[in-house]
Amino acid sequence: MDAFTAGLLQRIKTTEFDLTRARETGDEFLVEVEQAELDDLHRLAAEHGVEVTAA
């Protein structure tokens, strides 16, 4: 696995964690921000052929 793929997968994992925490605390603004970031990361992964598995 190259550095780009590893970094992207780590960013996705971190963003998923942050999104869960935002939902748990009821911070709707942060939920929107984290969801948008996650959507962008998934789009980037798809554009580069990086397979993202569900956690």
Tab-separated table of C-alpha atoms in Angstrom:
chain	number	residue	atom	x	y	z
A	1	MET	CA	0.000	0.000	0.000
A	2	ASP	CA	1.442	3.335	-1.014
A	3	ALA	CA	1.568	6.427	1.185
A	4	PHE	CA	-1.325	8.130	-0.632
A	5	THR	CA	-3.655	5.164	-0.074
A	6	ALA	CA	-2.606	4.705	3.534
A	7	GLY	CA	-3.039	8.398	4.276
A	8	LEU	CA	-6.425	8.544	2.600
A	9	LEU	CA	-7.705	5.497	4.463
A	10	GLN	CA	-6.446	6.944	7.749
A	11	ARG	CA	-8.195	10.262	7.048
A	12	ILE	CA	-11.431	8.388	6.321
A	13	LYS	CA	-11.145	6.416	9.564
A	14	THR	CA	-10.459	9.574	11.575
A	15	THR	CA	-13.320	11.466	9.942
A	16	GLU	CA	-15.723	8.593	10.583
A	17	PHE	CA	-14.708	8.673	14.257
A	18	ASP	CA	-15.143	12.449	14.430
A	19	LEU	CA	-18.545	12.177	12.740
A	20	THR	CA	-19.686	9.606	15.298
A	21	ARG	CA	-18.576	11.838	18.165
A	22	ALA	CA	-20.343	14.851	16.658
A	23	ARG	CA	-23.560	12.825	16.374
A	24	GLU	CA	-23.232	11.562	19.936
A	25	THR	CA	-22.809	15.084	21.305
A	26	GLY	CA	-25.641	16.472	19.197
A	27	ASP	CA	-23.464	19.036	17.407
A	28	GLU	CA	-25.475	19.340	14.199
A	29	PHE	CA	-23.109	21.855	12.579
A	30	LEU	CA	-20.107	19.608	13.172
A	31	VAL	CA	-22.093	16.624	11.871
A	32	GLU	CA	-22.634	18.502	8.607
A	33	VAL	CA	-18.962	19.486	8.375
A	34	GLU	CA	-17.688	15.972	9.089
A	35	GLN	CA	-20.218	14.378	6.721
A	36	ALA	CA	-19.149	16.717	3.913
A	37	GLU	CA	-15.498	15.871	4.594
A	38	LEU	CA	-16.277	12.156	4.572
A	39	ASP	CA	-18.189	12.469	1.305
A	40	ASP	CA	-15.216	14.286	-0.254
A	41	LEU	CA	-12.788	11.631	0.963
A	42	HIS	CA	-14.945	8.836	-0.441
A	43	ARG	CA	-15.170	10.672	-3.771
A	44	LEU	CA	-11.385	11.073	-3.810
A	45	ALA	CA	-10.926	7.385	-3.014
A	46	ALA	CA	-13.275	6.383	-5.843
A	47	GLU	CA	-11.477	8.670	-8.310
A	48	HIS	CA	-8.173	6.980	-7.490
A	49	GLY	CA	-9.429	3.418	-7.324
A	50	VAL	CA	-8.966	3.090	-3.568
A	51	GLU	CA	-11.339	0.523	-2.087
A	52	VAL	CA	-12.914	1.672	1.163
A	53	THR	CA	-14.362	-1.073	3.344
A	54	ALA	CA	-17.023	-0.466	5.974
A	55	ALA	CA	-15.667	-0.294	9.493
